[in-house]
Amino acid sequence: MILLAVIAAAGSVLGLLYRADAHVALGNAKTVRMALYAASIGAYGENRPFTDSAHEGGVSEAVYNEVLTACKVPGDFWVLQTDENGYTVQQMIYTEGDFTVTYTADPVTWNVSVGVDLIHAAAAQ
């Protein structure tokens, strides 16, 4: 009986820790979003490109470096969609560890999910 209580308590504690890590990833994603906003204003004001689907992050190299310098987060980001002017982020993804954070501008939503491999099968030989 005591062992069962210990196992249940450990599961609850691990769940709380996982949820705390998810909140950290969400905070970091919001930091990236704000850095992208600031970079988009600068790019628009200087009439230079903001997005570049061929470059890492889905943004131009200058914007990518600007965002990395501004926010110094441990994860990676990718801009998926901008509005018609090409400078306002409509959708983005931020990944950090096992967590994936998605942002959608209209309506404003943030979604944090955990990548868990339920089945991993190797090719039969």
PDB file of C-alpha atoms in Angstrom:
ATOM      1  CA  MET A   1       0.000   0.000   0.000  1.00  0.00           C
ATOM      2  CA  ILE A   2       2.811   2.396   0.880  1.00  0.00           C
ATOM      3  CA  LEU A   3       4.624   1.510  -2.342  1.00  0.00           C
ATOM      4  CA  LEU A   4       1.501   2.346  -4.337  1.00  0.00           C
ATOM      5  CA  ALA A   5       1.239   5.731  -2.607  1.00  0.00           C
ATOM      6  CA  VAL A   6       4.912   6.476  -3.328  1.00  0.00           C
ATOM      7  CA  ILE A   7       4.499   5.555  -7.007  1.00  0.00           C
ATOM      8  CA  ALA A   8       1.375   7.721  -7.311  1.00  0.00           C
ATOM      9  CA  ALA A   9       3.120  10.665  -5.628  1.00  0.00           C
ATOM     10  CA  ALA A  10       6.193  10.299  -7.859  1.00  0.00           C
ATOM     11  CA  GLY A  11       3.984  10.339 -10.945  1.00  0.00           C
ATOM     12  CA  SER A  12       2.281  13.512  -9.758  1.00  0.00           C
ATOM     13  CA  VAL A  13       5.611  15.218  -9.065  1.00  0.00           C
ATOM     14  CA  LEU A  14       6.970  14.227 -12.479  1.00  0.00           C
ATOM     15  CA  GLY A  15       3.794  15.547 -14.096  1.00  0.00           C
ATOM     16  CA  LEU A  16       4.235  18.882 -12.330  1.00  0.00           C
ATOM     17  CA  LEU A  17       7.873  19.085 -13.426  1.00  0.00           C
ATOM     18  CA  TYR A  18       6.908  18.300 -17.018  1.00  0.00           C
ATOM     19  CA  ARG A  19       4.219  20.982 -16.898  1.00  0.00           C
ATOM     20  CA  ALA A  20       6.747  23.475 -15.510  1.00  0.00           C
ATOM     21  CA  ASP A  21       9.102  22.680 -18.399  1.00  0.00           C
ATOM     22  CA  ALA A  22       6.202  23.236 -20.810  1.00  0.00           C
ATOM     23  CA  HIS A  23       5.630  26.685 -19.285  1.00  0.00           C
ATOM     24  CA  VAL A  24       9.323  27.510 -19.752  1.00  0.00           C
ATOM     25  CA  ALA A  25       9.120  26.475 -23.427  1.00  0.00           C
ATOM     26  CA  LEU A  26       5.995  28.629 -23.839  1.00  0.00           C
ATOM     27  CA  GLY A  27       7.754  31.618 -22.285  1.00  0.00           C
ATOM     28  CA  ASN A  28      10.736  31.143 -24.585  1.00  0.00           C
ATOM     29  CA  ALA A  29       8.436  30.892 -27.616  1.00  0.00           C
ATOM     30  CA  LYS A  30       6.775  34.160 -26.626  1.00  0.00           C
ATOM     31  CA  THR A  31      10.222  35.743 -26.319  1.00  0.00           C
ATOM     32  CA  VAL A  32      11.036  34.585 -29.866  1.00  0.00           C
ATOM     33  CA  ARG A  33       7.702  35.979 -31.084  1.00  0.00           C
ATOM     34  CA  MET A  34       8.497  39.398 -29.595  1.00  0.00           C
ATOM     35  CA  ALA A  35      12.015  39.331 -31.088  1.00  0.00           C
ATOM     36  CA  LEU A  36      10.489  38.485 -34.479  1.00  0.00           C
ATOM     37  CA  TYR A  37       8.086  41.403 -34.087  1.00  0.00           C
ATOM     38  CA  ALA A  38      10.946  43.811 -33.354  1.00  0.00           C
ATOM     39  CA  ALA A  39      13.004  42.408 -36.245  1.00  0.00           C
ATOM     40  CA  SER A  40      10.048  42.729 -38.628  1.00  0.00           C
ATOM     41  CA  ILE A  41       9.656  46.414 -37.743  1.00  0.00           C
ATOM     42  CA  GLY A  42      13.357  46.985 -38.431  1.00  0.00           C
ATOM     43  CA  ALA A  43      13.258  45.061 -41.703  1.00  0.00           C
ATOM     44  CA  TYR A  44      10.144  46.931 -42.850  1.00  0.00           C
ATOM     45  CA  GLY A  45      11.630  50.306 -41.928  1.00  0.00           C
ATOM     46  CA  GLU A  46      14.842  49.558 -43.821  1.00  0.00           C
ATOM     47  CA  ASN A  47      12.943  47.995 -46.755  1.00  0.00           C
ATOM     48  CA  ARG A  48      14.827  44.704 -46.471  1.00  0.00           C
ATOM     49  CA  PRO A  49      13.339  41.219 -46.677  1.00  0.00           C
ATOM     50  CA  PHE A  50      11.910  39.610 -43.553  1.00  0.00           C
ATOM     51  CA  THR A  51      11.040  36.091 -44.696  1.00  0.00           C
ATOM     52  CA  ASP A  52      13.136  33.623 -46.674  1.00  0.00           C
ATOM     53  CA  SER A  53      11.770  30.092 -46.843  1.00  0.00           C
ATOM     54  CA  ALA A  54      15.136  28.774 -48.033  1.00  0.00           C
ATOM     55  CA  HIS A  55      16.934  29.980 -44.889  1.00  0.00           C
ATOM     56  CA  GLU A  56      16.887  28.537 -41.391  1.00  0.00           C
ATOM     57  CA  GLY A  57      13.931  29.788 -39.368  1.00  0.00           C
ATOM     58  CA  GLY A  58      11.980  30.774 -42.474  1.00  0.00           C
ATOM     59  CA  VAL A  59      13.380  34.302 -42.225  1.00  0.00           C
ATOM     60  CA  SER A  60      16.283  36.139 -43.839  1.00  0.00           C
ATOM     61  CA  GLU A  61      19.759  35.533 -42.443  1.00  0.00           C
ATOM     62  CA  ALA A  62      19.906  39.047 -40.961  1.00  0.00           C
ATOM     63  CA  VAL A  63      16.564  38.590 -39.186  1.00  0.00           C
ATOM     64  CA  TYR A  64      17.539  35.105 -37.964  1.00  0.00           C
ATOM     65  CA  ASN A  65      20.765  36.405 -36.426  1.00  0.00           C
ATOM     66  CA  GLU A  66      18.946  39.401 -34.942  1.00  0.00           C
ATOM     67  CA  VAL A  67      16.374  37.152 -33.258  1.00  0.00           C
ATOM     68  CA  LEU A  68      19.025  34.775 -31.896  1.00  0.00           C
ATOM     69  CA  THR A  69      21.021  37.687 -30.506  1.00  0.00           C
ATOM     70  CA  ALA A  70      17.963  39.357 -28.973  1.00  0.00           C
ATOM     71  CA  CYS A  71      16.414  36.399 -27.173  1.00  0.00           C
ATOM     72  CA  LYS A  72      19.165  33.784 -26.593  1.00  0.00           C
ATOM     73  CA  VAL A  73      16.724  30.901 -26.141  1.00  0.00           C
ATOM     74  CA  PRO A  74      17.838  27.247 -26.322  1.00  0.00           C
ATOM     75  CA  GLY A  75      15.271  26.147 -28.925  1.00  0.00           C
ATOM     76  CA  ASP A  76      14.705  26.562 -32.651  1.00  0.00           C
ATOM     77  CA  PHE A  77      11.970  28.494 -34.423  1.00  0.00           C
ATOM     78  CA  TRP A  78      10.390  28.507 -37.855  1.00  0.00           C
ATOM     79  CA  VAL A  79       8.059  31.142 -39.305  1.00  0.00           C
ATOM     80  CA  LEU A  80       5.367  29.272 -41.222  1.00  0.00           C
ATOM     81  CA  GLN A  81       3.173  32.109 -42.468  1.00  0.00           C
ATOM     82  CA  THR A  82       3.117  35.900 -42.630  1.00  0.00           C
ATOM     83  CA  ASP A  83       0.291  38.212 -43.608  1.00  0.00           C
ATOM     84  CA  GLU A  84      -0.004  39.731 -47.085  1.00  0.00           C
ATOM     85  CA  ASN A  85       2.570  42.460 -46.355  1.00  0.00           C
ATOM     86  CA  GLY A  86       5.171  39.780 -45.554  1.00  0.00           C
ATOM     87  CA  TYR A  87       6.262  41.321 -42.247  1.00  0.00           C
ATOM     88  CA  THR A  88       3.665  40.198 -39.694  1.00  0.00           C
ATOM     89  CA  VAL A  89       3.987  36.639 -38.377  1.00  0.00           C
ATOM     90  CA  GLN A  90       0.700  34.738 -38.626  1.00  0.00           C
ATOM     91  CA  GLN A  91       2.021  31.279 -37.675  1.00  0.00           C
ATOM     92  CA  MET A  92       5.255  30.016 -36.167  1.00  0.00           C
ATOM     93  CA  ILE A  93       6.657  26.941 -34.470  1.00  0.00           C
ATOM     94  CA  TYR A  94       9.184  26.882 -31.641  1.00  0.00           C
ATOM     95  CA  THR A  95      10.809  23.623 -30.506  1.00  0.00           C
ATOM     96  CA  GLU A  96      12.730  23.084 -27.303  1.00  0.00           C
ATOM     97  CA  GLY A  97      13.673  19.610 -26.150  1.00  0.00           C
ATOM     98  CA  ASP A  98      10.580  17.405 -26.373  1.00  0.00           C
ATOM     99  CA  PHE A  99       8.229  20.398 -26.530  1.00  0.00           C
ATOM    100  CA  THR A 100       6.741  22.014 -29.620  1.00  0.00           C
ATOM    101  CA  VAL A 101       5.015  25.370 -29.255  1.00  0.00           C
ATOM    102  CA  THR A 102       2.785  26.617 -32.064  1.00  0.00           C
ATOM    103  CA  TYR A 103       1.586  30.200 -32.416  1.00  0.00           C
ATOM    104  CA  THR A 104      -1.343  31.386 -34.518  1.00  0.00           C
ATOM    105  CA  ALA A 105      -2.165  35.090 -34.789  1.00  0.00           C
ATOM    106  CA  ASP A 106      -5.863  35.000 -35.672  1.00  0.00           C
ATOM    107  CA  PRO A 107      -7.239  34.227 -33.191  1.00  0.00           C
ATOM    108  CA  VAL A 108      -4.175  34.485 -30.964  1.00  0.00           C
ATOM    109  CA  THR A 109      -3.471  30.975 -29.717  1.00  0.00           C
ATOM    110  CA  TRP A 110      -0.446  29.271 -28.209  1.00  0.00           C
ATOM    111  CA  ASN A 111      -0.319  25.484 -28.097  1.00  0.00           C
ATOM    112  CA  VAL A 112       2.338  23.427 -26.301  1.00  0.00           C
ATOM    113  CA  SER A 113       2.643  19.753 -27.155  1.00  0.00           C
ATOM    114  CA  VAL A 114       5.071  17.022 -26.217  1.00  0.00           C
ATOM    115  CA  GLY A 115       6.686  14.787 -28.802  1.00  0.00           C
ATOM    116  CA  VAL A 116       6.511  11.254 -27.476  1.00  0.00           C
ATOM    117  CA  ASP A 117       7.418   8.281 -29.629  1.00  0.00           C
ATOM    118  CA  LEU A 118       4.715   5.714 -28.983  1.00  0.00           C
ATOM    119  CA  ILE A 119       5.945   3.247 -31.577  1.00  0.00           C
ATOM    120  CA  HIS A 120       9.398   3.058 -33.091  1.00  0.00           C
ATOM    121  CA  ALA A 121       9.792   0.285 -35.626  1.00  0.00           C
ATOM    122  CA  ALA A 122      12.924  -0.585 -37.535  1.00  0.00           C
ATOM    123  CA  ALA A 123      12.751  -1.951 -41.066  1.00  0.00           C
ATOM    124  CA  ALA A 124      12.517  -5.744 -41.244  1.00  0.00           C
ATOM    125  CA  GLN A 125      15.612  -7.391 -42.601  1.00  0.00           C
TER     126      GLN A 125
END
